[in-house]
Amino acid sequence: MTAHTAQTAAAERAGAAGDLPWIEDAGQVAPRDARQLSKLFFDRLQLLDEGTPEHQYARNTLIEMNLSLVRFAAGRFRSRGGGDMEDIVQVGTIGLIKAIDRFDLAREVEFTSFAVPYIVGEIKRFFRDTTWSVHVPRRLQELRVDLARAKETLAVGLDRDPTVQELAAHLGLDEQEVTDGIVAANGYTAGSLDMPAEAGDPAGRATGGRTFADVLGEPDPAMETVENLHALAPLLEDLDARERRIIEMRFGQELTQAQIGDELGISQMHVSRLLSRTLRKLRAGMFTED
């Protein structure tokens, strides 16, 4: 590199950094130093316009400095199947980026406390969407783990596999819930849809019977909506009365913002701000619900 080229590169770096310190390799910053520098970069990031070199430098540096949070969170899933560590870190980085884009210093919380739920949530979503062969409700996915632990614990004392009644008593659940969990666990792995439903001959050859594909229906396209509504319900309960009323009028009664403003005696602009703030709160809750 010539002296002129080096000077040009240095000038470009200085321009991108603005009044922020230039960090050549942000990924090598120690976690303790990263926490202190992150406050400075977040404070400056809020004042920069998106798309500018300064904004891009601040945002990218924040991502690189806090990758240790992703590696820390990913380590908790090291022994879990369904993906190697590189995939898990990449997915966790998406959660880190979302946390950076949504963090506000006015929250008066440490960025680490704010970011880890986003990172873990993305990783859990990755396992939920890629590990299971059949998509089942989240509560049943979690119940499968509890059932596996309960079966192992009870089998040691009983010297046999526990019954549904014994599993229900051990977990404090209804027998129907346990049955649903056992059935849902069959969705963790799947056989070929081309496998005949009837048994083959002793040599293992198919006998020409109907395949599973012949007798199975199509997935219910509304399943995802139902799951999202179940996850959204407790978040709606946490809203105050005015926020719930605005949400109900906007999406339940399908009123316009102007009509809502007339109903509440406030301006349309005020309604727009309240609605935007409430929706951001709900979206953040949905992202960390996992």
CSV table of C-alpha atoms in Angstrom, one decimal:
chain,number,residue,atom,x,y,z
A,1,MET,CA,0.0,0.0,0.0
A,2,THR,CA,1.5,3.4,-1.0
A,3,ALA,CA,1.6,6.3,1.4
A,4,HIS,CA,-1.1,8.1,-0.6
A,5,THR,CA,-3.4,5.1,-0.5
A,6,ALA,CA,-2.9,4.7,3.2
A,7,GLN,CA,-3.7,8.4,3.8
A,8,THR,CA,-6.8,8.1,1.6
A,9,ALA,CA,-8.0,5.0,3.5
A,10,ALA,CA,-7.3,6.7,6.8
A,11,ALA,CA,-9.3,9.7,5.7
A,12,GLU,CA,-12.2,7.6,4.7
A,13,ARG,CA,-12.2,5.8,8.0
A,14,ALA,CA,-12.1,9.1,9.9
A,15,GLY,CA,-15.0,10.4,7.8
A,16,ALA,CA,-17.1,7.3,8.5
A,17,ALA,CA,-16.4,7.4,12.2
A,18,GLY,CA,-17.3,11.0,12.5
A,19,ASP,CA,-16.8,12.0,16.2
A,20,LEU,CA,-16.8,8.3,17.3
A,21,PRO,CA,-13.5,6.5,18.0
A,22,TRP,CA,-12.3,4.4,15.1
A,23,ILE,CA,-12.1,0.7,16.0
A,24,GLU,CA,-10.2,-1.3,13.5
A,25,ASP,CA,-11.3,-4.7,14.6
A,26,ALA,CA,-14.4,-4.4,16.8
A,27,GLY,CA,-14.7,-8.2,17.1
A,28,GLN,CA,-11.6,-8.2,19.3
A,29,VAL,CA,-12.9,-5.7,21.8
A,30,ALA,CA,-13.2,-7.3,25.3
A,31,PRO,CA,-16.7,-7.7,26.6
A,32,ARG,CA,-16.2,-5.3,29.5
A,33,ASP,CA,-14.9,-2.6,27.1
A,34,ALA,CA,-17.7,-3.4,24.6
A,35,ARG,CA,-20.3,-2.6,27.2
A,36,GLN,CA,-18.8,0.8,27.8
A,37,LEU,CA,-18.2,1.6,24.1
A,38,SER,CA,-21.7,0.4,23.2
A,39,LYS,CA,-23.3,3.1,25.3
A,40,LEU,CA,-21.3,5.7,23.4
A,41,PHE,CA,-22.1,4.3,20.1
A,42,PHE,CA,-25.8,3.9,20.9
A,43,ASP,CA,-26.0,7.5,22.1
A,44,ARG,CA,-24.5,8.7,18.8
A,45,LEU,CA,-26.5,6.2,16.6
A,46,GLN,CA,-29.8,7.8,17.7
A,47,LEU,CA,-28.6,11.1,16.3
A,48,LEU,CA,-27.4,9.8,12.9
A,49,ASP,CA,-29.4,9.5,9.8
A,50,GLU,CA,-29.9,6.1,8.4
A,51,GLY,CA,-28.0,5.3,5.2
A,52,THR,CA,-25.1,7.6,6.0
A,53,PRO,CA,-21.6,6.3,6.3
A,54,GLU,CA,-21.5,7.4,10.0
A,55,HIS,CA,-24.7,5.5,10.8
A,56,GLN,CA,-23.5,2.4,9.0
A,57,TYR,CA,-20.1,2.5,10.8
A,58,ALA,CA,-21.8,2.9,14.2
A,59,ARG,CA,-24.3,0.1,13.6
A,60,ASN,CA,-21.8,-2.3,12.2
A,61,THR,CA,-19.4,-1.7,15.0
A,62,LEU,CA,-22.1,-2.3,17.6
A,63,ILE,CA,-22.9,-5.6,15.9
A,64,GLU,CA,-19.2,-6.8,15.8
A,65,MET,CA,-18.5,-5.6,19.4
A,66,ASN,CA,-21.5,-7.6,20.8
A,67,LEU,CA,-21.0,-10.8,18.9
A,68,SER,CA,-19.7,-12.3,22.2
A,69,LEU,CA,-23.3,-12.1,23.4
A,70,VAL,CA,-24.4,-14.3,20.5
A,71,ARG,CA,-21.6,-16.9,21.2
A,72,PHE,CA,-22.5,-16.9,24.9
A,73,ALA,CA,-26.2,-17.6,24.1
A,74,ALA,CA,-25.4,-20.1,21.4
A,75,GLY,CA,-23.3,-22.1,23.8
A,76,ARG,CA,-26.4,-23.0,25.8
A,77,PHE,CA,-27.6,-24.9,22.7
A,78,ARG,CA,-24.3,-26.7,21.9
A,79,SER,CA,-25.6,-30.1,22.9
A,80,ARG,CA,-28.9,-29.8,21.1
A,81,GLY,CA,-29.4,-31.5,17.8
A,82,GLY,CA,-30.8,-30.0,14.6
A,83,GLY,CA,-28.1,-27.6,13.6
A,84,ASP,CA,-24.3,-27.0,14.0
A,85,MET,CA,-22.8,-24.1,15.9
A,86,GLU,CA,-22.2,-22.0,12.8
A,87,ASP,CA,-25.9,-22.0,11.9
A,88,ILE,CA,-26.9,-21.3,15.5
A,89,VAL,CA,-24.5,-18.3,15.7
A,90,GLN,CA,-25.8,-16.9,12.4
A,91,VAL,CA,-29.4,-17.1,13.6
A,92,GLY,CA,-28.4,-15.6,16.9
A,93,THR,CA,-26.7,-12.7,15.1
A,94,ILE,CA,-30.1,-11.9,13.5
A,95,GLY,CA,-31.5,-11.5,17.0
A,96,LEU,CA,-28.6,-9.3,18.0
A,97,ILE,CA,-29.2,-7.0,14.9
A,98,LYS,CA,-32.9,-6.8,15.8
A,99,ALA,CA,-32.0,-5.8,19.4
A,100,ILE,CA,-29.6,-3.1,18.2
A,101,ASP,CA,-32.2,-1.6,15.9
A,102,ARG,CA,-34.8,-1.5,18.7
A,103,PHE,CA,-32.7,-0.6,21.7
A,104,ASP,CA,-33.3,2.8,23.3
A,105,LEU,CA,-31.0,4.3,25.9
A,106,ALA,CA,-34.1,5.8,27.5
A,107,ARG,CA,-35.1,2.4,28.7
A,108,GLU,CA,-32.4,2.7,31.3
A,109,VAL,CA,-31.5,-1.0,31.1
A,110,GLU,CA,-28.2,-2.7,30.1
A,111,PHE,CA,-28.0,-3.6,26.4
A,112,THR,CA,-26.9,-7.1,27.4
A,113,SER,CA,-30.1,-7.6,29.4
A,114,PHE,CA,-32.2,-6.3,26.4
A,115,ALA,CA,-30.4,-8.2,23.7
A,116,VAL,CA,-30.1,-11.7,25.1
A,117,PRO,CA,-33.9,-12.5,25.0
A,118,TYR,CA,-33.9,-11.4,21.3
A,119,ILE,CA,-30.9,-13.7,20.6
A,120,VAL,CA,-32.2,-16.7,22.5
A,121,GLY,CA,-35.7,-16.1,20.9
A,122,GLU,CA,-34.3,-16.3,17.4
A,123,ILE,CA,-32.3,-19.5,18.2
A,124,LYS,CA,-35.3,-21.2,19.8
A,125,ARG,CA,-37.4,-20.2,16.7
A,126,PHE,CA,-34.7,-21.7,14.5
A,127,PHE,CA,-34.9,-25.0,16.4
A,128,ARG,CA,-38.7,-24.9,16.4
A,129,ASP,CA,-38.9,-24.4,12.7
A,130,THR,CA,-36.2,-26.7,11.6
A,131,THR,CA,-36.0,-29.6,14.1
A,132,TRP,CA,-39.6,-30.7,14.0
A,133,SER,CA,-40.7,-32.6,11.0
A,134,VAL,CA,-44.3,-31.6,11.6
A,135,HIS,CA,-45.3,-28.2,12.9
A,136,VAL,CA,-47.2,-28.4,16.2
A,137,PRO,CA,-48.2,-25.8,18.8
A,138,ARG,CA,-45.3,-24.4,20.9
A,139,ARG,CA,-46.8,-25.6,24.2
A,140,LEU,CA,-46.9,-29.2,22.8
A,141,GLN,CA,-43.2,-28.9,21.7
A,142,GLU,CA,-42.3,-27.9,25.3
A,143,LEU,CA,-44.5,-30.6,26.7
A,144,ARG,CA,-42.6,-33.3,24.7
A,145,VAL,CA,-39.4,-32.4,26.7
A,146,ASP,CA,-41.3,-32.6,30.0
A,147,LEU,CA,-42.8,-35.9,29.1
A,148,ALA,CA,-39.4,-37.3,28.1
A,149,ARG,CA,-37.9,-36.3,31.5
A,150,ALA,CA,-40.9,-37.7,33.4
A,151,LYS,CA,-40.8,-41.0,31.5
A,152,GLU,CA,-37.1,-41.4,32.4
A,153,THR,CA,-37.6,-40.5,36.1
A,154,LEU,CA,-40.6,-42.8,36.6
A,155,ALA,CA,-39.2,-45.7,34.6
A,156,VAL,CA,-36.3,-45.9,37.1
A,157,GLY,CA,-38.7,-46.3,40.1
A,158,LEU,CA,-41.3,-48.4,38.3
A,159,ASP,CA,-38.9,-50.6,36.3
A,160,ARG,CA,-41.2,-50.2,33.4
A,161,ASP,CA,-42.6,-47.5,31.1
A,162,PRO,CA,-45.1,-45.3,33.0
A,163,THR,CA,-48.8,-45.1,32.0
A,164,VAL,CA,-50.6,-42.0,30.9
A,165,GLN,CA,-52.2,-41.8,34.3
A,166,GLU,CA,-48.9,-42.0,36.1
A,167,LEU,CA,-47.3,-39.3,33.8
A,168,ALA,CA,-50.3,-37.0,34.4
A,169,ALA,CA,-50.0,-37.4,38.2
A,170,HIS,CA,-46.3,-36.8,38.1
A,171,LEU,CA,-46.6,-33.6,36.0
A,172,GLY,CA,-49.8,-32.3,37.5
A,173,LEU,CA,-51.6,-32.3,34.2
A,174,ASP,CA,-54.8,-33.7,32.8
A,175,GLU,CA,-54.6,-37.1,31.1
A,176,GLN,CA,-55.9,-35.5,27.9
A,177,GLU,CA,-53.0,-33.0,27.9
A,178,VAL,CA,-50.5,-35.9,28.4
A,179,THR,CA,-52.1,-37.8,25.5
A,180,ASP,CA,-52.0,-34.7,23.3
A,181,GLY,CA,-48.3,-34.3,24.1
A,182,ILE,CA,-47.5,-38.0,23.3
A,183,VAL,CA,-49.4,-37.7,20.0
A,184,ALA,CA,-47.6,-34.4,19.1
A,185,ALA,CA,-44.2,-36.0,19.9
A,186,ASN,CA,-44.7,-38.2,16.9
A,187,GLY,CA,-44.3,-35.1,14.8
A,188,TYR,CA,-40.6,-34.7,15.8
A,189,THR,CA,-39.6,-37.2,13.1
A,190,ALA,CA,-41.5,-38.4,10.1
A,191,GLY,CA,-41.5,-41.4,7.8
A,192,SER,CA,-41.9,-41.3,4.1
A,193,LEU,CA,-45.3,-40.5,2.8
A,194,ASP,CA,-44.7,-43.1,0.1
A,195,MET,CA,-44.6,-45.9,2.8
A,196,PRO,CA,-47.7,-48.2,2.4
A,197,ALA,CA,-50.1,-47.9,5.3
A,198,GLU,CA,-50.5,-51.7,5.4
A,199,ALA,CA,-47.7,-54.0,6.4
A,200,GLY,CA,-45.6,-55.5,3.6
A,201,ASP,CA,-44.8,-59.2,3.0
A,202,PRO,CA,-42.3,-61.0,5.2
A,203,ALA,CA,-39.5,-60.0,2.8
A,204,GLY,CA,-40.3,-56.3,3.5
A,205,ARG,CA,-41.6,-55.6,0.1
A,206,ALA,CA,-44.7,-53.3,-0.3
A,207,THR,CA,-47.9,-55.1,-1.0
A,208,GLY,CA,-49.5,-52.4,-3.2
A,209,GLY,CA,-51.6,-50.9,-0.3
A,210,ARG,CA,-52.5,-47.3,0.1
A,211,THR,CA,-49.7,-45.0,1.1
A,212,PHE,CA,-49.9,-42.5,4.0
A,213,ALA,CA,-50.0,-39.7,1.3
A,214,ASP,CA,-53.3,-41.3,0.1
A,215,VAL,CA,-55.0,-41.0,3.4
A,216,LEU,CA,-53.5,-37.8,4.9
A,217,GLY,CA,-55.2,-34.4,4.5
A,218,GLU,CA,-53.6,-31.1,3.8
A,219,PRO,CA,-52.1,-28.9,6.6
A,220,ASP,CA,-54.5,-26.3,8.0
A,221,PRO,CA,-53.4,-22.9,6.7
A,222,ALA,CA,-54.9,-21.2,9.7
A,223,MET,CA,-52.7,-23.1,12.2
A,224,GLU,CA,-50.1,-20.4,12.3
A,225,THR,CA,-52.7,-17.8,12.9
A,226,VAL,CA,-54.2,-19.7,15.8
A,227,GLU,CA,-50.8,-20.0,17.4
A,228,ASN,CA,-50.0,-16.4,16.9
A,229,LEU,CA,-53.4,-15.4,18.5
A,230,HIS,CA,-52.7,-17.6,21.5
A,231,ALA,CA,-49.3,-15.9,21.9
A,232,LEU,CA,-50.8,-12.4,21.4
A,233,ALA,CA,-53.6,-12.8,24.0
A,234,PRO,CA,-51.5,-12.3,27.2
A,235,LEU,CA,-49.7,-9.4,25.6
A,236,LEU,CA,-53.0,-7.6,24.9
A,237,GLU,CA,-54.0,-8.1,28.6
A,238,ASP,CA,-50.8,-6.2,29.6
A,239,LEU,CA,-51.9,-3.1,27.7
A,240,ASP,CA,-53.7,-0.3,29.5
A,241,ALA,CA,-57.4,0.3,28.9
A,242,ARG,CA,-56.9,3.1,26.3
A,243,GLU,CA,-54.4,1.0,24.3
A,244,ARG,CA,-56.7,-2.0,24.3
A,245,ARG,CA,-59.6,0.2,23.2
A,246,ILE,CA,-57.6,1.7,20.3
A,247,ILE,CA,-56.5,-1.7,19.2
A,248,GLU,CA,-60.1,-3.0,19.4
A,249,MET,CA,-61.5,0.0,17.5
A,250,ARG,CA,-58.8,-0.1,14.8
A,251,PHE,CA,-58.7,-3.9,14.1
A,252,GLY,CA,-62.0,-5.1,15.7
A,253,GLN,CA,-64.4,-2.4,14.5
A,254,GLU,CA,-62.1,-1.4,11.6
A,255,LEU,CA,-62.5,2.3,12.3
A,256,THR,CA,-60.2,4.8,10.7
A,257,GLN,CA,-57.7,6.8,12.8
A,258,ALA,CA,-59.9,9.9,12.3
A,259,GLN,CA,-63.0,8.0,13.5
A,260,ILE,CA,-61.0,6.8,16.6
A,261,GLY,CA,-59.8,10.3,17.3
A,262,ASP,CA,-63.4,11.6,17.2
A,263,GLU,CA,-64.5,8.8,19.5
A,264,LEU,CA,-61.7,9.5,22.1
A,265,GLY,CA,-61.7,13.3,21.6
A,266,ILE,CA,-58.1,13.4,20.4
A,267,SER,CA,-56.4,14.3,17.2
A,268,GLN,CA,-55.7,11.8,14.4
A,269,MET,CA,-52.0,12.4,14.8
A,270,HIS,CA,-52.2,11.5,18.4
A,271,VAL,CA,-54.1,8.3,17.6
A,272,SER,CA,-51.4,7.5,15.0
A,273,ARG,CA,-48.6,7.9,17.6
A,274,LEU,CA,-50.5,5.8,20.2
A,275,LEU,CA,-51.3,3.1,17.7
A,276,SER,CA,-47.7,2.9,16.5
A,277,ARG,CA,-46.3,2.8,20.0
A,278,THR,CA,-48.8,0.0,21.0
A,279,LEU,CA,-48.0,-2.1,17.9
A,280,ARG,CA,-44.2,-1.8,18.6
A,281,LYS,CA,-44.8,-3.0,22.1
A,282,LEU,CA,-46.9,-6.0,20.8
A,283,ARG,CA,-44.3,-6.9,18.2
A,284,ALA,CA,-41.5,-6.8,20.7
A,285,GLY,CA,-43.4,-9.1,22.9
A,286,MET,CA,-44.1,-11.5,20.1
A,287,PHE,CA,-40.4,-11.6,19.2
A,288,THR,CA,-39.4,-12.5,22.8
A,289,GLU,CA,-42.4,-14.7,23.6
A,290,ASP,CA,-40.3,-17.7,22.9
